[in-house]
XYZ file of C-alpha atoms in Angstrom:
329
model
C 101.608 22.742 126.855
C 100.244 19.500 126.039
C 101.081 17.746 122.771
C 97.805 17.265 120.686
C 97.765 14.668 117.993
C 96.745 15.424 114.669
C 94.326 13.418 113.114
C 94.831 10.858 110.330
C 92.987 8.854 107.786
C 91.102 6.158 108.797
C 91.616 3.445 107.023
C 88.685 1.557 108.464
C 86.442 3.334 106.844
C 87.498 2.528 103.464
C 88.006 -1.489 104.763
C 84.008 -0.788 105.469
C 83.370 -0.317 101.727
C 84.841 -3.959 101.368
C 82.710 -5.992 103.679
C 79.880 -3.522 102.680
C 80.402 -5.150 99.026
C 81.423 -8.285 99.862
C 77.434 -8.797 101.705
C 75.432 -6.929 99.242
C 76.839 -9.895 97.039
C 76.649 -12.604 99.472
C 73.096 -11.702 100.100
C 71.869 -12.426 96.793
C 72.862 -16.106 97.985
C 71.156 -16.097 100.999
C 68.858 -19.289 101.792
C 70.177 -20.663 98.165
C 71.620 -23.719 99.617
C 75.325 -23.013 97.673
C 77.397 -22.120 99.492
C 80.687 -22.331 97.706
C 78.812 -19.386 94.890
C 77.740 -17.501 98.265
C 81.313 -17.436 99.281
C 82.751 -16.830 95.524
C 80.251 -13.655 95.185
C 81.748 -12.493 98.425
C 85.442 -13.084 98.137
C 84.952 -11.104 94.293
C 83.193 -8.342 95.365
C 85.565 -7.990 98.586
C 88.589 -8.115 96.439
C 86.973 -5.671 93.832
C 86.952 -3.251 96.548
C 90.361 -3.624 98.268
C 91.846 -3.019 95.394
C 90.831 0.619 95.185
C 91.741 1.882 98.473
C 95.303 3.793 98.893
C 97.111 1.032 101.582
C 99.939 -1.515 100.287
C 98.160 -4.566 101.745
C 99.407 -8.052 102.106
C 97.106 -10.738 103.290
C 98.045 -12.855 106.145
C 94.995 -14.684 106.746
C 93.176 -15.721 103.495
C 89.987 -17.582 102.491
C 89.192 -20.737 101.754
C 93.100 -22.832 103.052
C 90.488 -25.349 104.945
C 87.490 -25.426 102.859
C 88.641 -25.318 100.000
C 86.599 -22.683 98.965
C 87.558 -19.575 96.580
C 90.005 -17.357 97.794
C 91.946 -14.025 99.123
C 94.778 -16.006 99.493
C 97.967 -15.862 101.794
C 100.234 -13.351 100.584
C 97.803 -11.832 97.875
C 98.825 -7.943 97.862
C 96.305 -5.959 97.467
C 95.350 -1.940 97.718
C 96.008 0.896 94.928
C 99.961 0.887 95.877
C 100.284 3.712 97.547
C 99.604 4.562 101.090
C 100.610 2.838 104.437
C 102.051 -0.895 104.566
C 99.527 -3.024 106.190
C 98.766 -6.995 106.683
C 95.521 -7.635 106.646
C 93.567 -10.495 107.506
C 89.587 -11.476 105.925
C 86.343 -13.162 105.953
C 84.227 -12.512 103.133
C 81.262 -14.737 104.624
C 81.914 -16.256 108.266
C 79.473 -18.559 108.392
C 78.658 -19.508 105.136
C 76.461 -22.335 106.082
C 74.505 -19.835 107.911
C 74.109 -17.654 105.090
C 73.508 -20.883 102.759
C 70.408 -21.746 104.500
C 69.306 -18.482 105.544
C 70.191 -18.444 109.284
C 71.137 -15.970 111.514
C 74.600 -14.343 112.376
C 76.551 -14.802 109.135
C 78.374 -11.446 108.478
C 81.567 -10.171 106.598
C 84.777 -9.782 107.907
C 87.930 -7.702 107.827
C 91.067 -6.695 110.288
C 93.826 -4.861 109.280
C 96.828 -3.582 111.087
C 100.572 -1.790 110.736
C 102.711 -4.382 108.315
C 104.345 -7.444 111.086
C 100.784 -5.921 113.508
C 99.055 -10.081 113.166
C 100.049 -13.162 114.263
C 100.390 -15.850 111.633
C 99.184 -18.471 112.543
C 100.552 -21.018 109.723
C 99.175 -24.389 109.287
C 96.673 -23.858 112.186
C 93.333 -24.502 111.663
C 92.089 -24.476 114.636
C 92.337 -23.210 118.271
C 91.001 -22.752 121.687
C 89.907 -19.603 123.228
C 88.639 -17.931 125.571
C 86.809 -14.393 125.411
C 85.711 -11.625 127.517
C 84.912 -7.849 128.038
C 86.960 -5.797 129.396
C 85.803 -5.941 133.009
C 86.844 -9.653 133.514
C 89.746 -9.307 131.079
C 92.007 -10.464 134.089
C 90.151 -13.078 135.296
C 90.388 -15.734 132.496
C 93.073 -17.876 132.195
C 92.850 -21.007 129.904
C 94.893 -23.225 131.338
C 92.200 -23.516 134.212
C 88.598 -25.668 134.141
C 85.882 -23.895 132.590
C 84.533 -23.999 136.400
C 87.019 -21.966 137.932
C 87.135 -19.410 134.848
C 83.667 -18.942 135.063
C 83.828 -18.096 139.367
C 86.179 -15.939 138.443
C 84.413 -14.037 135.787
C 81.518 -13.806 137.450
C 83.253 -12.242 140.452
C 84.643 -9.448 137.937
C 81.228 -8.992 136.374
C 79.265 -8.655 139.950
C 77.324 -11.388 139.343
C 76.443 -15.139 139.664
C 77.726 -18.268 137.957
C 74.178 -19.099 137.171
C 73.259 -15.520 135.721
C 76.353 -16.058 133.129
C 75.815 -16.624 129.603
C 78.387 -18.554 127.565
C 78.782 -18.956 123.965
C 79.814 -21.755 122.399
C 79.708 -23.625 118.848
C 77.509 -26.670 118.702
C 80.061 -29.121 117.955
C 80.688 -32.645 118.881
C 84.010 -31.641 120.297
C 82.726 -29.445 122.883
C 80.353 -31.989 124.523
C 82.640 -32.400 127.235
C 83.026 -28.822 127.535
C 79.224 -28.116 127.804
C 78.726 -30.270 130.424
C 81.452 -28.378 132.275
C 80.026 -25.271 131.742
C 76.317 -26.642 132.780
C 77.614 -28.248 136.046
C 79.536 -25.106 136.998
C 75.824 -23.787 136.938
C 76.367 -21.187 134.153
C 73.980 -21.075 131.177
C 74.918 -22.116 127.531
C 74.391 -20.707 124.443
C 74.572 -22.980 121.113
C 75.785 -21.781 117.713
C 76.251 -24.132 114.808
C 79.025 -21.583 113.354
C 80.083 -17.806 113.383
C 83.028 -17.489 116.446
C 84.369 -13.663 115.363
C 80.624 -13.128 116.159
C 80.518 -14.608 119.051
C 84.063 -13.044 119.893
C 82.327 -9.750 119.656
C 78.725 -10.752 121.333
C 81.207 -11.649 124.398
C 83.551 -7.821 124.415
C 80.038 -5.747 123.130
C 77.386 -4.903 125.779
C 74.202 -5.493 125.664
C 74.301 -9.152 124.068
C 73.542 -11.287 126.196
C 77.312 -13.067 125.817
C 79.369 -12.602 128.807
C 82.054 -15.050 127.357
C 82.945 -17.463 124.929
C 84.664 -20.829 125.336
C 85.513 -23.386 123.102
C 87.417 -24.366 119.817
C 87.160 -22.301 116.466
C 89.069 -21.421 113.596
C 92.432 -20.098 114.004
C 92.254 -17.690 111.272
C 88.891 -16.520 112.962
C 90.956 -15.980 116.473
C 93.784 -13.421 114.535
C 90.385 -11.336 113.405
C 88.672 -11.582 116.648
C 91.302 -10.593 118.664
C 92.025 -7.200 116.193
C 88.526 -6.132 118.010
C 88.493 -7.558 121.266
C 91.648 -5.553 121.893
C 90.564 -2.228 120.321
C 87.437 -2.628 122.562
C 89.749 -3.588 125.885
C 88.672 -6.929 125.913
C 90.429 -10.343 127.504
C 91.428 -12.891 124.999
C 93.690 -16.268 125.323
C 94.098 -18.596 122.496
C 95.858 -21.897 122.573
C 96.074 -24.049 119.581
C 94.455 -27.042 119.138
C 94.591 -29.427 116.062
C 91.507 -30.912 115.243
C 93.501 -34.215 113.327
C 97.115 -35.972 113.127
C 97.793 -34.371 110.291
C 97.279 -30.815 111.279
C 98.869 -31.970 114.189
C 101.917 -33.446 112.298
C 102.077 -29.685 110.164
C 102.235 -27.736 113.850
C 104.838 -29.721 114.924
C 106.842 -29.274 111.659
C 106.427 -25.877 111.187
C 107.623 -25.220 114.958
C 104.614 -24.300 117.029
C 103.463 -25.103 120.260
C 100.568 -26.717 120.812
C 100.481 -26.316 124.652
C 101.767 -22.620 124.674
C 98.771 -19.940 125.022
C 98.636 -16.880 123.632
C 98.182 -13.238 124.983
C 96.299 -10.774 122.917
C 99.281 -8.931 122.434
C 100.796 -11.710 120.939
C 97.910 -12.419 118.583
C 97.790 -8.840 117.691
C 100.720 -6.703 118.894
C 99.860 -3.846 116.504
C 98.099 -0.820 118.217
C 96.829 1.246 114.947
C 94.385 -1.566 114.200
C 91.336 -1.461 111.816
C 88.256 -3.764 112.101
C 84.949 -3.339 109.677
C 82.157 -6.428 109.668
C 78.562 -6.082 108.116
C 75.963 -8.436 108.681
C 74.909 -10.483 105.791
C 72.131 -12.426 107.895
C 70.269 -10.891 110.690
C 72.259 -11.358 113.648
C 72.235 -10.271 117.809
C 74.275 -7.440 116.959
C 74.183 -6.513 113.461
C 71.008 -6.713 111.149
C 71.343 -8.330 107.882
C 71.248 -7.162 104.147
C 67.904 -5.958 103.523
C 66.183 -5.142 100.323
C 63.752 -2.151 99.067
C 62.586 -0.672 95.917
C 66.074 0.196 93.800
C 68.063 -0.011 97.167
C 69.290 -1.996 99.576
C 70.503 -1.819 103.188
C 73.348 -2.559 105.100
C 74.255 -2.879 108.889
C 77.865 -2.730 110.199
C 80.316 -1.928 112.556
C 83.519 -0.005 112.605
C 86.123 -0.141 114.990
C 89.480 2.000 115.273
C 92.275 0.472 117.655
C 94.017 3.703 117.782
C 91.403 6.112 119.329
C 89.173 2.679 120.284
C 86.184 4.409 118.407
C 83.241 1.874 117.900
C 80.874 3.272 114.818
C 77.477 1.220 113.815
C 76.551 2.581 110.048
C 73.664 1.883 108.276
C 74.563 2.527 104.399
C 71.774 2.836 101.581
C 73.293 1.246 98.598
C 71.493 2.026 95.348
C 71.409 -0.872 93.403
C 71.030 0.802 89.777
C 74.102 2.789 90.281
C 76.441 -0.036 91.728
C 75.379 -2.391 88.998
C 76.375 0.424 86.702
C 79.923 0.685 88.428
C 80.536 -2.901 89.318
C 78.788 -4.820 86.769
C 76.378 -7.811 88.365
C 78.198 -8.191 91.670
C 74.860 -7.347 93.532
């Protein structure tokens, strides 16, 4: 007789309630121009929220270490006490220049996973990655060129160099890169910020992202890689400091620079939890929108355990949260 497991609680459905709140109050930011209050609104309104749900939480990746900006911070416990032992790791607003000036793809984030389940990633600001869906997941390695990644992913995909999309931020430092990725024949997508989006734009179907490439924030490579492995993705991460003294802190604290990282590594965990909501309207998720008394909100849901992907579209009304949360939203 076959062993059947008994369900349990999922706790990413009551991590959903967090990014839900944290971009009902980003969005009252939107297009503003601030976005330090943007990012406050979120961070309150996420925290509000985490600290209701039955999980002993400790965060692992805050907000705000390289912007300065208000914080979750590292080693904040949160939850009501009781419950499972978890680390967690968030992003209130990713992107909040996006969200700032109105743009597309800024959305809230949150991963969580069994207590020692995340890699820390210390003093790291920033790394390189590389991400795919799970039918190239073998074929990237990142110690080759972009050239012969991108033959090889195509190859996995059934397809041509030149019908590949790739995602990358619009930075100075990936000039080189783009070039590389142009020559190879493969075309280019540009985003001025928002890599746990593009993370998921490469692993989700239907996009139009068959891979990102590039350097992003460290912190933002622990949350990607909680969903890229609960959806069966490829992911490689190597770290790589944007300035001598990040540099100097690396070396100081111990880490390799030139090692690169497995997905298991960055997330050995397998009862994983991943929630994000848009905040802006975005290729995947649709931002906060507004109606009489109400207000709408787009997200998605993903549980590493049984790999179960959920889109939700919640109707928040606005006179009763206002009533149970004061002026957050």
């Amino acid at each position: 007789m076959i062993a059947v497991e008994r369900p349990t609680r999922n706790l990413s459905l009551d991590l959903l309630r967090s990014t839900e709140a944290a971009a009902l109050a980003a969005s009252r930011w939107v297009g503003l121009g601030n976005k330090n209050d943007a990012d406050q609104a979120a961070v309150d309104a996420m925290r509000l929220l985490l600290s209701t749900i039955p999980m002993r939480a400790r965060v692992v990746i805050g907000e705000g270490e390289k912007d300065k900006a208000p914080m979750l911070y590292n080693g904040e416990e949160l939850g009501s006490g009781e419950g499972p032992e978890v680390d967690i790791a968030v992003d209130p607003i990713e992107g909040t220049r996006l969200a700032a000036s109105g743009q597309p793809g800024a959305i809230s984030v949150i991963a969580a996973a069994e207590r020692g389940g995340l890699f820390d990633p210390g003093p790291a600001f920033y790394a390189a990655k590389i991400v795919v869906g799970p039918e190239a997941k073998e074929a990237i390695d990142l110690t080759a060129r972009p050239k012969e990644n991108l033959r090889a992913i195509a190859k996995a995909l059934g397809k041509q160099v030149r019908e590949l999309t790739v995602f990358v931020l619009d930075k100075p430092r990936h000039a080189r890169l783009i070039d590389q990725i142009r020559m190879a024949g493969a075309r280019v997508s540009l985003y001025t910020d928002g890599d746990v989006a593009g993370a998921l734009a490469a692993v989700l179907p239907d996009t139009g992202i068959d891979v990102l490439m590039g350097t992003g924030g460290t912190p933002e490579g622990v949350l990607a890689a909680v969903a890229v492995k609960a959806l069966g993705g490829g992911m490689q991460m190597r770290l790589d400091p944007q300035s001598e003294e990040e540099h100097w802190s690396l070396a100081h604290h111990g880490y390799d620079i030139h090692r690169v990282y497995t997905l298991d590594e960055l997330c050995p965990a397998e009862e994983t939890h991943f929630a994000a909501t848009g905040i802006t309207e975005g290729p995947f998720l649709r931002g906060v929108r507004y109606r009489q008394h109400r207000a709408i909100t787009h997200s998605l849901v993903i549980r590493g355990h049984t790999r179960t992907l959920r889109y939700i579209e919640s109707h928040h009304h606005l006179d009763k949260l206002r009533a149970l949360s004061g002026d957050l939203y």
